[in-house]
Coordinates of C-alpha atoms in Angstrom, one line a residue:
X29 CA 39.8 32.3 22.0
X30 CA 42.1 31.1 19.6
X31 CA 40.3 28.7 16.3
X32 CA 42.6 25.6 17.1
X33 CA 41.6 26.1 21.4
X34 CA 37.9 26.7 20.2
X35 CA 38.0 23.6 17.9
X36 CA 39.6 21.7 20.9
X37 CA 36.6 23.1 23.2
X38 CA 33.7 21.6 21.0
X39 CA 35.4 18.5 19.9
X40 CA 35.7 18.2 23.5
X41 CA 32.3 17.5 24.2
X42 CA 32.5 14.2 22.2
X43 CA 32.8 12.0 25.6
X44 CA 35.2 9.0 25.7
X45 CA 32.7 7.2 27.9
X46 CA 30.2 7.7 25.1
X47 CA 33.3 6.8 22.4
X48 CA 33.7 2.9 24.8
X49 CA 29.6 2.8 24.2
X50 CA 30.4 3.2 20.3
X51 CA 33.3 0.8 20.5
X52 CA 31.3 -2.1 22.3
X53 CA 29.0 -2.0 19.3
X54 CA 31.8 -2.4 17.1
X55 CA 33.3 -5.0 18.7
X56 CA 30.0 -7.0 18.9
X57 CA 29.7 -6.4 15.6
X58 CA 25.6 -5.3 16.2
X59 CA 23.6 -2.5 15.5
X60 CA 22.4 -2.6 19.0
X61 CA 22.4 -4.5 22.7
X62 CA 20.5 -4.7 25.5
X63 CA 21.1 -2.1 28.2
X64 CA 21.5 -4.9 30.4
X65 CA 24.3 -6.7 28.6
X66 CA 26.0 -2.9 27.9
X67 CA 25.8 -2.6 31.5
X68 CA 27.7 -5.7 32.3
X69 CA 30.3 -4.8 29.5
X70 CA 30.7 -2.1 31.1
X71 CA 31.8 -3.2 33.8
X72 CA 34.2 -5.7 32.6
X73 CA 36.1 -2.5 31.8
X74 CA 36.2 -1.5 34.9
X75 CA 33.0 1.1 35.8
X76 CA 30.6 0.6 38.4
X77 CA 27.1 -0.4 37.5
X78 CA 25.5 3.0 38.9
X79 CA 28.3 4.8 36.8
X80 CA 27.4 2.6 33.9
X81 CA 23.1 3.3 34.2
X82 CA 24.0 6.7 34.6
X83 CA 26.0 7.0 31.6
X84 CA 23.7 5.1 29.3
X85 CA 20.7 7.4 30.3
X86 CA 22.8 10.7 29.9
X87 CA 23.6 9.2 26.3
X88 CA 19.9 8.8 25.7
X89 CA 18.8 12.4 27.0
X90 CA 22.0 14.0 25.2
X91 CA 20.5 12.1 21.5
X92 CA 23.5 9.6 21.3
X93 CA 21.6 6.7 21.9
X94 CA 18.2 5.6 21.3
X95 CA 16.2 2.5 22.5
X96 CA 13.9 0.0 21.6
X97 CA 11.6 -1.9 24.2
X98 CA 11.4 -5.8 23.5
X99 CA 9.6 -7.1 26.3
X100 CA 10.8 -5.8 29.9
X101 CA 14.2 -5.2 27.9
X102 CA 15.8 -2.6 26.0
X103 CA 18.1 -2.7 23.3
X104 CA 20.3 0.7 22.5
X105 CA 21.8 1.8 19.7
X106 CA 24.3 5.1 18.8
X107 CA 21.8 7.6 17.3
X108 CA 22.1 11.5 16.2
X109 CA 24.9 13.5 15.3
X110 CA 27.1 11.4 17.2
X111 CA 25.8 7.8 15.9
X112 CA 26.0 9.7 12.2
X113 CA 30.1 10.5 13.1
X114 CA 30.6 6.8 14.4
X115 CA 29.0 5.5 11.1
X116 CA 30.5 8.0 8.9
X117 CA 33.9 7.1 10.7
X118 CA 34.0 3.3 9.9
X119 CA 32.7 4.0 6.0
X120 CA 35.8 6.4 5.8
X121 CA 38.5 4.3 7.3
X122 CA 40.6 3.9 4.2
X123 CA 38.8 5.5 1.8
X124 CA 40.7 7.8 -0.5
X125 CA 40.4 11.3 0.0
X126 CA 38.3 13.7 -1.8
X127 CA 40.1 15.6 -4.7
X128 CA 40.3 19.7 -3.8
X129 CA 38.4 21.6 -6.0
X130 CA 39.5 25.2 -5.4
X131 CA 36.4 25.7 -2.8
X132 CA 34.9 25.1 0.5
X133 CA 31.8 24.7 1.3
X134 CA 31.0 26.9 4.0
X135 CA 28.4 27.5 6.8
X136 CA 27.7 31.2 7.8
X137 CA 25.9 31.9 11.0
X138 CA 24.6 34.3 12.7
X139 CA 22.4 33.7 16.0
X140 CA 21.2 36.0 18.6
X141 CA 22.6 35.6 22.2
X142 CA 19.8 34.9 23.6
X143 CA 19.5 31.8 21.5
X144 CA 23.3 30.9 22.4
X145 CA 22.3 27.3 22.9
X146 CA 21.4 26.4 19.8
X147 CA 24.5 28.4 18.3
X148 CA 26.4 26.3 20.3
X149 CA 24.3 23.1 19.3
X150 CA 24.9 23.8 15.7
X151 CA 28.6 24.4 16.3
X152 CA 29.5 21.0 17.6
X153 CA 26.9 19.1 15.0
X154 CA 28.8 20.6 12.7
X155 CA 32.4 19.9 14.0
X156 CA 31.1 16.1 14.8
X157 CA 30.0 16.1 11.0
X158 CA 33.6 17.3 10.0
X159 CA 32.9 20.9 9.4
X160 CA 36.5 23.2 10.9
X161 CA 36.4 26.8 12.4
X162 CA 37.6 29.2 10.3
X163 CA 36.3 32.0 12.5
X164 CA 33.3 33.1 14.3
X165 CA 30.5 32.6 12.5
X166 CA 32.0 30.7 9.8
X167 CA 32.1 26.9 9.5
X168 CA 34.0 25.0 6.5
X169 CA 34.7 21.9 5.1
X170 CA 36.1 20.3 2.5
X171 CA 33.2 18.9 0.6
X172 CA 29.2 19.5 0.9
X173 CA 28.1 18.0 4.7
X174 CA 24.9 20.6 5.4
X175 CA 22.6 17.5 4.2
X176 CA 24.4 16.2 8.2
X177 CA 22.6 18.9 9.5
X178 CA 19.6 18.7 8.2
X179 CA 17.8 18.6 11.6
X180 CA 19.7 21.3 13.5
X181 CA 19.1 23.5 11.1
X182 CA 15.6 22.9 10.5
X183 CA 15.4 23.9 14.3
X184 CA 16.7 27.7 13.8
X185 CA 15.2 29.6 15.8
X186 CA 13.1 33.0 14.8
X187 CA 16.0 35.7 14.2
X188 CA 18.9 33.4 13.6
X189 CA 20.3 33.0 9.9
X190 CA 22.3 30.0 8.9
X191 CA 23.7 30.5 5.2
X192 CA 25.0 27.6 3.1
X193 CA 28.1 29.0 0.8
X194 CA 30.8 27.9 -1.3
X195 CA 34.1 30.3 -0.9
X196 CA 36.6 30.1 -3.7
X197 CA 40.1 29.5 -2.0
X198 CA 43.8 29.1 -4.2
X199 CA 45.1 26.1 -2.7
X200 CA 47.9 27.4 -1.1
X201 CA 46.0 29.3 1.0
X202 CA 43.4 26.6 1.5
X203 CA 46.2 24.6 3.2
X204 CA 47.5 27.1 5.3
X205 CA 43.7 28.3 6.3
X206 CA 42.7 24.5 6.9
X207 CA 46.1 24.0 9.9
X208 CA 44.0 26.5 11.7
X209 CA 40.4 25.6 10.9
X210 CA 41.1 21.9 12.4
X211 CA 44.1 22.3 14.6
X212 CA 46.4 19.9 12.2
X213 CA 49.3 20.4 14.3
X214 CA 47.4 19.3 17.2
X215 CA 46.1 16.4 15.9
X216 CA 48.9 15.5 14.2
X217 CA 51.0 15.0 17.2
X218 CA 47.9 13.0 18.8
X219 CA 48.1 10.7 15.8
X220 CA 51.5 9.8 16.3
X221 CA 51.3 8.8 19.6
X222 CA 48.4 6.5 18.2
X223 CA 50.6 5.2 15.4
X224 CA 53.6 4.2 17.8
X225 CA 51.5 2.5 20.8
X226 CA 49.6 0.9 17.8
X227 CA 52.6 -0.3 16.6
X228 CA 54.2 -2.1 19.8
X229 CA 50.1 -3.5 20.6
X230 CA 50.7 -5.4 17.4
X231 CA 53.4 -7.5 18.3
X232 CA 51.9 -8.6 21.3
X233 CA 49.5 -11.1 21.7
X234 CA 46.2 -10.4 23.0
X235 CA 44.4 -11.5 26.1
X236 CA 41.0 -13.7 26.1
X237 CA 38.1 -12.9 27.9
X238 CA 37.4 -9.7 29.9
X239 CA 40.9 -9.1 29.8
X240 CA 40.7 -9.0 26.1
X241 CA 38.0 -6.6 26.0
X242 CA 39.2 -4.2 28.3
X243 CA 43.0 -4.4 26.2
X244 CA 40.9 -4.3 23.1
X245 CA 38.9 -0.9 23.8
X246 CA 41.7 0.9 25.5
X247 CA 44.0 0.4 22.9
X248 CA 41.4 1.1 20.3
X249 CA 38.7 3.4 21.6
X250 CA 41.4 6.9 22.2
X251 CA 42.5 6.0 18.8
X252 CA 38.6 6.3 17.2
X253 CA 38.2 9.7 19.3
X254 CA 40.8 11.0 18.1
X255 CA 40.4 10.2 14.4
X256 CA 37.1 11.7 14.5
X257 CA 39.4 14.9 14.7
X258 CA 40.8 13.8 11.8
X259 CA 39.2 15.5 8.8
X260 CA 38.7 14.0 5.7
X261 CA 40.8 16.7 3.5
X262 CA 42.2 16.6 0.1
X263 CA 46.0 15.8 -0.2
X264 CA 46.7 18.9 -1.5
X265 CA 45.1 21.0 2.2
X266 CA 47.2 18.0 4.5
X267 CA 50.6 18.6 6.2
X268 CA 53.8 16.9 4.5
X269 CA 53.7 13.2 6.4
X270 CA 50.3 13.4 7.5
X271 CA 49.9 10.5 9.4
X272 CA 46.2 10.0 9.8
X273 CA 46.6 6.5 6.8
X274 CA 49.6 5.3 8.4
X275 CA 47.4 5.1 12.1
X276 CA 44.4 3.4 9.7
X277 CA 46.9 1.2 8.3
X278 CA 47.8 0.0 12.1
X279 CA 44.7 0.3 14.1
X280 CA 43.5 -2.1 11.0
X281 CA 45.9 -4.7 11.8
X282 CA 45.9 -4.4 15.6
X283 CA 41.8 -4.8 14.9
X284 CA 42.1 -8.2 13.4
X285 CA 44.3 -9.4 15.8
X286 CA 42.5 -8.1 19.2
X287 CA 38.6 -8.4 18.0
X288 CA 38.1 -12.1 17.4
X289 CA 39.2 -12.8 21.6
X290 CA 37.0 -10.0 22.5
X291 CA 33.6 -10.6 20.1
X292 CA 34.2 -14.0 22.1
X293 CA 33.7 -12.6 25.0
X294 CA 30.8 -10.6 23.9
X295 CA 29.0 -13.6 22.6
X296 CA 29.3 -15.4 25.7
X297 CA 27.7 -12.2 27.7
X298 CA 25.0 -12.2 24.9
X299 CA 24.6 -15.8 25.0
X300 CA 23.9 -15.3 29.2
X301 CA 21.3 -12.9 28.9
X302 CA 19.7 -15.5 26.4
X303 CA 19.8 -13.0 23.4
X304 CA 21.0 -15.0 20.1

């Protein structure tokens, strides 16, 4: 299995049901709702109650979501590795990048097949916290991110070693190492397609209501997968016209346009279940 395919597999498991979960939060601009009111929100984008209760619960046994009981309701809110990538996502969006300092920090692993599922637990924490593949058994990323992992790999099993490293890389061959390690090319072409529909959904005036939502989170919601693919790199490791800040740059403006109709519509939902 080629790095870029195997990057592609784990990323993967980052749902884009569970991604329209992260992006109702965002739009309501709330920590957490109640299950109830995700459930109707839900289906204002088009997915079937049953669908909807199944998803939620499947978030909350996988450690996306946790919940808190208030009365004979529950509110969720994104939790684990995956809430940790949705947080670290929105603190990141237009934020300079880090400066390259001749280094990666590095994870080397090495666990027994018999304990494959915690090898492949560590693997996609890692990915999700925007560690790359450089090759079996060997994680990097640009800057420090073990403190990320600080639970999964306080949960290695007996016989497993998990090393934390630093390898010394000339930056030429950091760059040409990193297209691999995070499939640049791959998501590079993703990111375009982003940049262009973004482009066309800001000259067009948004929809109020349900409508709104639903426009909102399926213009938006592909775009935030996506960038989670997106590593934070130095300058120096990035492709010529990277265009990861030019997609920022328009998902920004196509957010201030589209959010306002569709918090609206939130807020009435909220306002119906009597939750202020």
């Amino acid at each position: 299995m080629s790095r870029s395919v195997e990057l592609g597999a784990l990323v993967a498991r980052r749902n884009p049901t569970s991604g329209v979960v992260a992006s109702l939060l965002r739009v309501a601009g709330r920590d957490e709702l109640p299950a109830a009111v995700l459930v109707g929100l839900l289906g204002d984008l088009g997915m079937r109650e049953p669908a909807a209760r199944r998803l939620l619960a499947r978030m909350r046994e996988d450690g996306q979501l946790a919940g808190r009981r208030d009365g004979r309701a529950v509110h969720l809110r994104l939790d684990g590795p995956f809430g940790a990538a949705v947080r670290r996502l929105g603190d990141d969006l237009g934020a300079r990048p880090p400066e390259w300092t001749g280094a990666f920090q590095a994870l080397l692993h090495a666990v027994p097949e018999q304990e494959r599922a915690y090898r492949d637990r560590l693997r996609r924490t890692a990915v999700l916290a925007g560690y790359g593949v450089l090759q079996p058994g060997v994680l990097i990323a640009a800057t420090d991110r073990s403190g990320d992992l600080a639970d999964v790999l306080g949960d290695a099993p007996p016989g497993a070693r998990v090393l934390v490293a630093e390898l010394a890389v000339d930056t030429a061959e950091a760059a040409r190492v990193a297209v691999g390690a995070w499939d640049l090319d791959g998501v590079a072409a993703v990111l375009r397609g982003h940049r262009d529909r973004l482009a066309a959904a800001a000259a067009t005036p948004p929809a109020g209501g349900a409508d709104g939502l639903r426009q909102l989170v399926e213009l938006t919601n592909p775009v935030f997968v996506d960038l989670v693919r997106a590593p934070g790199l130095p300058t120096a490791l990035l492709p010529p016209d990277w265009p990861a800040q030019d997609v920022v740059r328009r998902l920004t403006a196509v957010l201030a346009r589209y959010v306002p109709p569709a918090r609206a519509h939130v807020r009435s939902r909220l306002h119906a279940a009597g939750v202020r």
